[in-house]
Amino acid sequence: MGLDTAATLWCSASAGALNWGGILLMSLGAQWYILFNVIAEASAIPSDLREAAAVVAETHPAGNLPRLFTGGIPPPLLR
């Protein structure tokens, strides 16, 4: 049983918990939305850009790969 199903059953079982259950379900929905958008955007980064970032990361001690993903992930969250 998933967490969404458990939250739905808890909401229907207890009369006073409808507000808290709604908050819980909305929070879980928002987390899934963010997770899938981050995964989709991270997989949409072109492979040649990933390879170039890996080459730069080998030559620079700080590396460039975290900056690549940090710069590529936020656009779907801002739409």
Short mmCIF file of N, CA and C in Angstrom, two decimals:
data_model
loop_
_atom_site.label_atom_id
_atom_site.label_comp_id
_atom_site.label_asym_id
_atom_site.label_seq_id
_atom_site.Cartn_x
_atom_site.Cartn_y
_atom_site.Cartn_z
N MET A 1 0.85 -1.16 0.00
CA MET A 1 0.00 0.00 0.00
C MET A 1 0.90 1.23 0.00
N GLY A 2 0.63 2.13 -0.93
CA GLY A 2 1.43 3.34 -1.02
C GLY A 2 1.03 4.37 0.03
N LEU A 3 1.87 5.37 0.15
CA LEU A 3 1.61 6.41 1.14
C LEU A 3 0.38 7.23 0.76
N ASP A 4 0.14 7.42 -0.53
CA ASP A 4 -1.05 8.14 -0.96
C ASP A 4 -2.31 7.37 -0.58
N THR A 5 -2.29 6.07 -0.77
CA THR A 5 -3.45 5.24 -0.42
C THR A 5 -3.69 5.25 1.07
N ALA A 6 -2.62 5.16 1.85
CA ALA A 6 -2.76 5.18 3.30
C ALA A 6 -3.32 6.52 3.77
N ALA A 7 -2.87 7.62 3.17
CA ALA A 7 -3.39 8.93 3.55
C ALA A 7 -4.86 9.07 3.18
N THR A 8 -5.26 8.53 2.04
CA THR A 8 -6.66 8.58 1.64
C THR A 8 -7.53 7.77 2.58
N LEU A 9 -7.09 6.58 2.95
CA LEU A 9 -7.85 5.76 3.89
C LEU A 9 -7.94 6.41 5.26
N TRP A 10 -6.87 7.06 5.68
CA TRP A 10 -6.87 7.74 6.97
C TRP A 10 -7.86 8.90 6.97
N CYS A 11 -7.93 9.62 5.84
CA CYS A 11 -8.88 10.74 5.73
C CYS A 11 -10.31 10.25 5.81
N SER A 12 -10.60 9.14 5.16
CA SER A 12 -11.98 8.65 5.15
C SER A 12 -12.34 7.98 6.47
N ALA A 13 -11.37 7.49 7.22
CA ALA A 13 -11.66 6.80 8.48
C ALA A 13 -11.90 7.78 9.62
N SER A 14 -11.20 8.87 9.65
CA SER A 14 -11.35 9.82 10.76
C SER A 14 -11.98 11.10 10.24
N ALA A 15 -13.05 11.51 10.89
CA ALA A 15 -13.84 12.64 10.40
C ALA A 15 -13.10 13.97 10.57
N GLY A 16 -12.39 14.16 11.66
CA GLY A 16 -11.73 15.44 11.90
C GLY A 16 -10.41 15.61 11.18
N ALA A 17 -9.93 14.57 10.54
CA ALA A 17 -8.61 14.63 9.93
C ALA A 17 -8.65 14.97 8.45
N LEU A 18 -9.80 15.42 7.97
CA LEU A 18 -9.91 15.71 6.54
C LEU A 18 -8.99 16.85 6.12
N ASN A 19 -8.88 17.88 6.94
CA ASN A 19 -7.99 18.99 6.60
C ASN A 19 -6.53 18.55 6.59
N TRP A 20 -6.12 17.81 7.61
CA TRP A 20 -4.74 17.35 7.67
C TRP A 20 -4.45 16.35 6.56
N GLY A 21 -5.42 15.52 6.26
CA GLY A 21 -5.23 14.56 5.17
C GLY A 21 -5.10 15.25 3.83
N GLY A 22 -5.88 16.31 3.63
CA GLY A 22 -5.76 17.07 2.40
C GLY A 22 -4.40 17.72 2.26
N ILE A 23 -3.90 18.25 3.38
CA ILE A 23 -2.56 18.85 3.37
C ILE A 23 -1.52 17.79 3.04
N LEU A 24 -1.67 16.62 3.63
CA LEU A 24 -0.72 15.53 3.37
C LEU A 24 -0.76 15.11 1.91
N LEU A 25 -1.95 14.94 1.36
CA LEU A 25 -2.06 14.52 -0.04
C LEU A 25 -1.52 15.58 -1.00
N MET A 26 -1.79 16.84 -0.72
CA MET A 26 -1.27 17.91 -1.58
C MET A 26 0.26 17.97 -1.51
N SER A 27 0.81 17.76 -0.33
CA SER A 27 2.27 17.78 -0.18
C SER A 27 2.90 16.62 -0.94
N LEU A 28 2.31 15.44 -0.83
CA LEU A 28 2.84 14.29 -1.56
C LEU A 28 2.74 14.50 -3.07
N GLY A 29 1.63 15.07 -3.51
CA GLY A 29 1.47 15.34 -4.94
C GLY A 29 2.51 16.34 -5.45
N ALA A 30 2.78 17.36 -4.65
CA ALA A 30 3.78 18.36 -5.05
C ALA A 30 5.17 17.74 -5.10
N GLN A 31 5.47 16.86 -4.17
CA GLN A 31 6.79 16.22 -4.17
C GLN A 31 6.96 15.34 -5.40
N TRP A 32 5.92 14.59 -5.77
CA TRP A 32 6.02 13.75 -6.97
C TRP A 32 6.17 14.61 -8.22
N TYR A 33 5.44 15.73 -8.27
CA TYR A 33 5.53 16.64 -9.41
C TYR A 33 6.96 17.16 -9.58
N ILE A 34 7.56 17.61 -8.48
CA ILE A 34 8.93 18.13 -8.53
C ILE A 34 9.90 17.02 -8.91
N LEU A 35 9.74 15.83 -8.32
CA LEU A 35 10.64 14.72 -8.61
C LEU A 35 10.63 14.36 -10.09
N PHE A 36 9.46 14.19 -10.68
CA PHE A 36 9.39 13.78 -12.07
C PHE A 36 9.88 14.88 -13.01
N ASN A 37 9.64 16.15 -12.68
CA ASN A 37 10.15 17.23 -13.52
C ASN A 37 11.67 17.33 -13.45
N VAL A 38 12.24 17.11 -12.28
CA VAL A 38 13.70 17.15 -12.15
C VAL A 38 14.32 15.99 -12.92
N ILE A 39 13.74 14.81 -12.83
CA ILE A 39 14.26 13.66 -13.58
C ILE A 39 14.14 13.90 -15.08
N ALA A 40 13.02 14.44 -15.53
CA ALA A 40 12.84 14.69 -16.96
C ALA A 40 13.83 15.72 -17.48
N GLU A 41 14.07 16.77 -16.71
CA GLU A 41 14.99 17.80 -17.17
C GLU A 41 16.44 17.32 -17.11
N ALA A 42 16.78 16.53 -16.11
CA ALA A 42 18.15 16.01 -16.03
C ALA A 42 18.43 15.04 -17.17
N SER A 43 17.43 14.29 -17.59
CA SER A 43 17.65 13.38 -18.72
C SER A 43 17.59 14.10 -20.06
N ALA A 44 17.10 15.34 -20.08
CA ALA A 44 17.03 16.10 -21.33
C ALA A 44 18.31 16.87 -21.63
N ILE A 45 19.27 16.87 -20.70
CA ILE A 45 20.55 17.54 -20.95
C ILE A 45 21.29 16.74 -22.02
N PRO A 46 21.73 17.39 -23.09
CA PRO A 46 22.39 16.67 -24.18
C PRO A 46 23.66 15.95 -23.72
N SER A 47 23.93 14.82 -24.32
CA SER A 47 25.08 14.01 -23.90
C SER A 47 26.41 14.70 -24.22
N ASP A 48 26.48 15.47 -25.31
CA ASP A 48 27.74 16.16 -25.60
C ASP A 48 28.04 17.24 -24.56
N LEU A 49 27.00 17.84 -24.00
CA LEU A 49 27.21 18.81 -22.93
C LEU A 49 27.69 18.12 -21.66
N ARG A 50 27.17 16.93 -21.41
CA ARG A 50 27.64 16.15 -20.26
C ARG A 50 29.10 15.75 -20.43
N GLU A 51 29.46 15.33 -21.64
CA GLU A 51 30.85 14.94 -21.90
C GLU A 51 31.79 16.13 -21.76
N ALA A 52 31.37 17.29 -22.25
CA ALA A 52 32.20 18.49 -22.12
C ALA A 52 32.37 18.87 -20.65
N ALA A 53 31.32 18.74 -19.86
CA ALA A 53 31.42 19.04 -18.43
C ALA A 53 32.33 18.04 -17.73
N ALA A 54 32.32 16.79 -18.18
CA ALA A 54 33.21 15.78 -17.58
C ALA A 54 34.67 16.09 -17.90
N VAL A 55 34.95 16.56 -19.12
CA VAL A 55 36.32 16.93 -19.49
C VAL A 55 36.79 18.12 -18.66
N VAL A 56 35.93 19.11 -18.50
CA VAL A 56 36.29 20.28 -17.69
C VAL A 56 36.49 19.87 -16.24
N ALA A 57 35.69 18.93 -15.76
CA ALA A 57 35.81 18.47 -14.37
C ALA A 57 37.14 17.77 -14.14
N GLU A 58 37.68 17.11 -15.18
CA GLU A 58 38.99 16.45 -15.03
C GLU A 58 40.13 17.45 -14.94
N THR A 59 39.99 18.58 -15.62
CA THR A 59 41.07 19.56 -15.63
C THR A 59 40.99 20.55 -14.47
N HIS A 60 39.81 20.78 -13.94
CA HIS A 60 39.64 21.73 -12.84
C HIS A 60 39.33 20.95 -11.57
N PRO A 61 39.99 21.28 -10.46
CA PRO A 61 39.74 20.52 -9.23
C PRO A 61 38.32 20.69 -8.68
N ALA A 62 37.72 21.85 -8.89
CA ALA A 62 36.36 22.07 -8.36
C ALA A 62 35.33 21.29 -9.16
N GLY A 63 35.60 21.06 -10.43
CA GLY A 63 34.67 20.33 -11.26
C GLY A 63 33.55 21.22 -11.77
N ASN A 64 32.95 20.80 -12.86
CA ASN A 64 31.90 21.59 -13.48
C ASN A 64 30.59 20.82 -13.56
N LEU A 65 30.61 19.54 -13.24
CA LEU A 65 29.42 18.71 -13.37
C LEU A 65 28.28 19.15 -12.45
N PRO A 66 28.54 19.49 -11.19
CA PRO A 66 27.42 19.98 -10.36
C PRO A 66 26.79 21.25 -10.91
N ARG A 67 27.62 22.13 -11.48
CA ARG A 67 27.06 23.36 -12.06
C ARG A 67 26.22 23.06 -13.29
N LEU A 68 26.58 22.04 -14.04
CA LEU A 68 25.79 21.66 -15.21
C LEU A 68 24.39 21.25 -14.79
N PHE A 69 24.30 20.36 -13.80
CA PHE A 69 22.99 19.89 -13.38
C PHE A 69 22.22 20.95 -12.60
N THR A 70 22.93 21.79 -11.85
CA THR A 70 22.25 22.85 -11.12
C THR A 70 21.67 23.88 -12.09
N GLY A 71 22.35 24.11 -13.19
CA GLY A 71 21.84 25.05 -14.18
C GLY A 71 20.79 24.45 -15.09
N GLY A 72 20.77 23.13 -15.23
CA GLY A 72 19.83 22.50 -16.15
C GLY A 72 18.52 22.07 -15.53
N ILE A 73 18.48 21.94 -14.23
CA ILE A 73 17.28 21.41 -13.58
C ILE A 73 16.22 22.47 -13.27
N PRO A 74 16.56 23.68 -12.83
CA PRO A 74 15.52 24.64 -12.43
C PRO A 74 14.51 25.08 -13.49
N PRO A 75 14.81 25.10 -14.81
CA PRO A 75 13.81 25.61 -15.75
C PRO A 75 12.43 24.95 -15.67
N PRO A 76 12.29 23.62 -15.52
CA PRO A 76 10.92 23.09 -15.45
C PRO A 76 10.22 23.46 -14.14
N LEU A 77 10.98 23.77 -13.11
CA LEU A 77 10.37 24.15 -11.84
C LEU A 77 9.85 25.58 -11.89
N LEU A 78 10.33 26.38 -12.83
CA LEU A 78 9.92 27.77 -12.94
C LEU A 78 8.83 27.98 -13.97
N ARG A 79 8.45 26.95 -14.68
CA ARG A 79 7.40 27.09 -15.70
C ARG A 79 6.06 27.28 -15.07
#
